[in-house]
Short mmCIF file of N, CA and C in Angstrom, two decimals:
data_model
loop_
_atom_site.label_atom_id
_atom_site.label_comp_id
_atom_site.label_asym_id
_atom_site.label_seq_id
_atom_site.Cartn_x
_atom_site.Cartn_y
_atom_site.Cartn_z
N MET A 1 0.80 -0.89 -0.20
CA MET A 1 -0.06 -0.18 -0.32
C MET A 1 0.84 1.51 0.17
N ASN A 2 0.58 2.52 -0.91
CA ASN A 2 1.27 3.67 -0.82
C ASN A 2 0.13 4.52 -0.42
N VAL A 3 1.21 5.43 -0.16
CA VAL A 3 0.01 6.81 0.58
C VAL A 3 0.85 7.74 -0.19
N ASP A 4 -0.48 9.30 -0.99
CA ASP A 4 0.68 10.65 -1.62
C ASP A 4 1.46 10.39 -0.24
N MET A 5 2.46 11.39 -0.56
CA MET A 5 3.75 11.76 0.59
C MET A 5 2.64 13.66 0.75
N LYS A 6 2.47 13.98 -1.00
CA LYS A 6 2.62 15.47 -1.00
C LYS A 6 0.53 15.64 -0.67
N ALA A 7 0.06 14.50 -0.77
CA ALA A 7 -1.21 14.72 -0.31
C ALA A 7 -0.90 15.18 1.23
N LEU A 8 -0.02 13.86 2.09
CA LEU A 8 -0.25 14.33 3.60
C LEU A 8 0.49 15.15 3.31
N ALA A 9 1.10 16.27 2.95
CA ALA A 9 1.94 17.33 3.08
C ALA A 9 0.88 18.27 3.38
N SER A 10 -0.39 18.19 2.49
CA SER A 10 -1.04 19.02 2.08
C SER A 10 -2.36 19.26 3.32
N LEU A 11 -2.65 18.16 4.14
CA LEU A 11 -3.54 17.74 4.66
C LEU A 11 -2.80 18.69 6.08
N THR A 12 -1.41 18.61 6.24
CA THR A 12 -0.90 18.31 7.64
C THR A 12 -1.27 20.44 7.60
N ILE A 13 -0.80 20.91 6.39
CA ILE A 13 -0.94 22.15 5.85
C ILE A 13 -2.95 22.72 6.63
N GLU A 14 -3.91 22.06 5.72
CA GLU A 14 -4.38 22.35 5.69
C GLU A 14 -5.44 22.09 7.07
N LYS A 15 -4.48 21.26 7.85
CA LYS A 15 -5.78 20.86 8.95
C LYS A 15 -4.63 21.41 10.44
N ALA A 16 -3.12 21.85 10.21
CA ALA A 16 -2.46 22.22 11.16
C ALA A 16 -2.17 21.12 12.31
N ILE A 17 -1.84 19.87 11.24
CA ILE A 17 -1.28 18.74 11.66
C ILE A 17 0.31 18.33 11.68
N PRO A 18 0.82 18.00 12.42
CA PRO A 18 1.86 17.83 12.63
C PRO A 18 2.02 16.61 11.02
N LEU A 19 3.42 16.14 10.67
CA LEU A 19 3.25 15.13 9.85
C LEU A 19 3.60 14.58 10.45
N ASP A 20 4.94 14.61 11.69
CA ASP A 20 5.42 12.89 12.36
C ASP A 20 3.87 12.35 13.52
N ARG A 21 2.99 13.00 13.33
CA ARG A 21 1.54 13.04 14.11
C ARG A 21 0.76 11.93 13.22
N LEU A 22 0.10 12.99 12.00
CA LEU A 22 -0.79 12.28 10.87
C LEU A 22 -0.50 10.68 10.41
N ILE A 23 1.56 10.85 10.44
CA ILE A 23 2.12 9.45 9.86
C ILE A 23 1.65 8.54 11.32
N LEU A 24 1.76 8.73 12.30
CA LEU A 24 1.62 7.65 13.79
C LEU A 24 0.30 7.23 13.68
N ALA A 25 -0.18 8.53 13.54
CA ALA A 25 -1.78 8.34 13.04
C ALA A 25 -2.42 7.04 12.37
N ILE A 26 -1.48 6.87 10.78
CA ILE A 26 -1.98 6.57 10.01
C ILE A 26 -1.44 4.59 10.53
N GLU A 27 0.12 4.86 11.44
CA GLU A 27 0.73 3.79 10.93
C GLU A 27 -0.67 2.78 12.34
N ALA A 28 -0.38 3.76 13.40
CA ALA A 28 -1.74 3.05 14.06
C ALA A 28 -3.21 2.44 13.43
N ALA A 29 -3.90 2.68 12.57
CA ALA A 29 -4.63 2.59 12.17
C ALA A 29 -4.64 1.26 11.10
N VAL A 30 -3.52 1.25 10.46
CA VAL A 30 -2.80 0.27 9.87
C VAL A 30 -2.84 -1.01 10.50
N LEU A 31 -2.25 -0.71 11.62
CA LEU A 31 -1.42 -1.73 13.00
C LEU A 31 -2.97 -2.50 13.07
N THR A 32 -3.96 -1.87 13.97
CA THR A 32 -5.44 -1.72 13.83
C THR A 32 -6.23 -2.89 13.18
N ALA A 33 -5.68 -2.62 11.96
CA ALA A 33 -6.47 -3.52 11.05
C ALA A 33 -5.52 -4.53 10.35
N TYR A 34 -4.94 -4.42 10.71
CA TYR A 34 -3.86 -5.99 10.70
C TYR A 34 -3.88 -6.72 11.71
N ALA A 35 -4.18 -5.78 12.77
CA ALA A 35 -4.35 -7.07 13.86
C ALA A 35 -5.72 -7.83 13.92
N HIS A 36 -6.75 -7.53 13.40
CA HIS A 36 -8.04 -8.18 12.86
C HIS A 36 -7.51 -9.19 12.16
N MET A 37 -6.79 -9.20 11.43
CA MET A 37 -6.83 -10.24 10.50
C MET A 37 -5.96 -11.91 11.52
N PRO A 38 -6.67 -12.66 10.77
CA PRO A 38 -6.17 -14.82 11.33
C PRO A 38 -4.78 -14.64 11.34
N GLU A 39 -3.97 -14.48 10.32
CA GLU A 39 -2.66 -14.42 10.15
C GLU A 39 -1.63 -13.48 11.14
N ALA A 40 -2.83 -12.71 11.70
CA ALA A 40 -1.98 -11.33 12.09
C ALA A 40 -0.76 -12.16 13.52
N ARG A 41 0.45 -11.67 13.32
CA ARG A 41 1.58 -11.68 14.53
C ARG A 41 1.59 -10.92 15.63
N LEU A 42 1.91 -11.15 16.82
CA LEU A 42 2.47 -10.80 17.82
C LEU A 42 3.88 -10.05 17.64
N HIS A 43 3.59 -8.89 17.81
CA HIS A 43 4.62 -8.00 18.52
C HIS A 43 5.55 -7.39 16.80
N ALA A 44 4.02 -6.95 15.75
CA ALA A 44 3.79 -6.86 14.24
C ALA A 44 4.23 -5.52 14.78
N PHE A 45 4.39 -4.06 13.67
CA PHE A 45 4.38 -3.03 13.72
C PHE A 45 4.86 -2.36 12.41
N ALA A 46 3.33 -1.55 12.24
CA ALA A 46 3.31 -0.70 11.16
C ALA A 46 4.19 0.89 10.99
N HIS A 47 5.28 0.43 8.94
CA HIS A 47 5.83 1.25 9.20
C HIS A 47 5.85 2.26 8.40
N LEU A 48 5.21 3.69 7.97
CA LEU A 48 5.45 4.33 6.51
C LEU A 48 7.09 4.80 6.42
N ASP A 49 6.93 4.99 4.95
CA ASP A 49 8.61 5.34 4.77
C ASP A 49 8.32 6.55 4.58
N ARG A 50 8.90 7.65 5.12
CA ARG A 50 8.65 9.16 4.54
C ARG A 50 8.89 9.33 3.14
N GLU A 51 10.16 8.79 2.52
CA GLU A 51 10.14 8.68 1.29
C GLU A 51 8.97 8.44 -0.31
N THR A 52 8.88 7.44 0.28
CA THR A 52 8.41 6.91 -1.17
C THR A 52 6.93 6.33 -0.70
N GLY A 53 6.38 6.33 0.94
CA GLY A 53 4.72 6.33 0.85
C GLY A 53 4.44 4.88 1.03
N GLU A 54 5.52 3.86 0.27
CA GLU A 54 4.86 2.86 1.32
C GLU A 54 4.29 2.48 2.63
N ILE A 55 3.90 1.49 3.35
CA ILE A 55 3.19 1.21 3.87
C ILE A 55 3.81 -0.26 4.33
N HIS A 56 4.49 -0.79 5.24
CA HIS A 56 4.57 -2.48 5.71
C HIS A 56 4.85 -2.64 6.57
N ILE A 57 4.08 -4.08 7.19
CA ILE A 57 3.75 -4.35 8.35
C ILE A 57 4.81 -5.04 8.80
N LYS A 58 6.04 -5.15 9.85
CA LYS A 58 7.13 -5.86 10.54
C LYS A 58 6.93 -6.06 11.32
N VAL A 59 7.04 -7.66 11.93
CA VAL A 59 7.18 -9.06 12.44
C VAL A 59 8.78 -9.48 12.88
N PRO A 60 9.54 -8.68 14.51
CA PRO A 60 10.63 -8.95 14.32
C PRO A 60 10.74 -10.68 14.56
N ILE A 61 11.90 -11.06 14.59
CA ILE A 61 12.03 -12.61 14.31
C ILE A 61 13.32 -12.54 15.49
N PHE A 62 12.33 -14.12 16.39
CA PHE A 62 13.09 -13.86 17.85
C PHE A 62 14.21 -14.84 18.17
N GLY A 63 15.23 -15.43 18.43
CA GLY A 63 15.64 -16.77 18.38
C GLY A 63 15.69 -17.25 19.26
N GLU A 64 16.04 -18.05 19.97
CA GLU A 64 15.86 -19.94 20.43
C GLU A 64 15.11 -19.01 22.02
N ASP A 65 16.37 -17.88 22.46
CA ASP A 65 16.13 -17.34 23.51
C ASP A 65 15.50 -16.17 23.78
N GLY A 66 14.48 -15.84 23.16
CA GLY A 66 14.03 -14.65 23.25
C GLY A 66 14.29 -13.48 21.82
#
């Protein structure tokens, strides 16, 4: 999924919301949607690439000792 970063920048100006705050809200919403999927994994997090607008769900891989 990609986000139009120019549109986000315009929205931050229009609504007077800092870009980082808006990105955190988008990441939280994407992670919430992911958590409702049957194949969702624990400790996952969402990351929005501020240059490309791509959103990824990342899941850390733990070794045998955690």
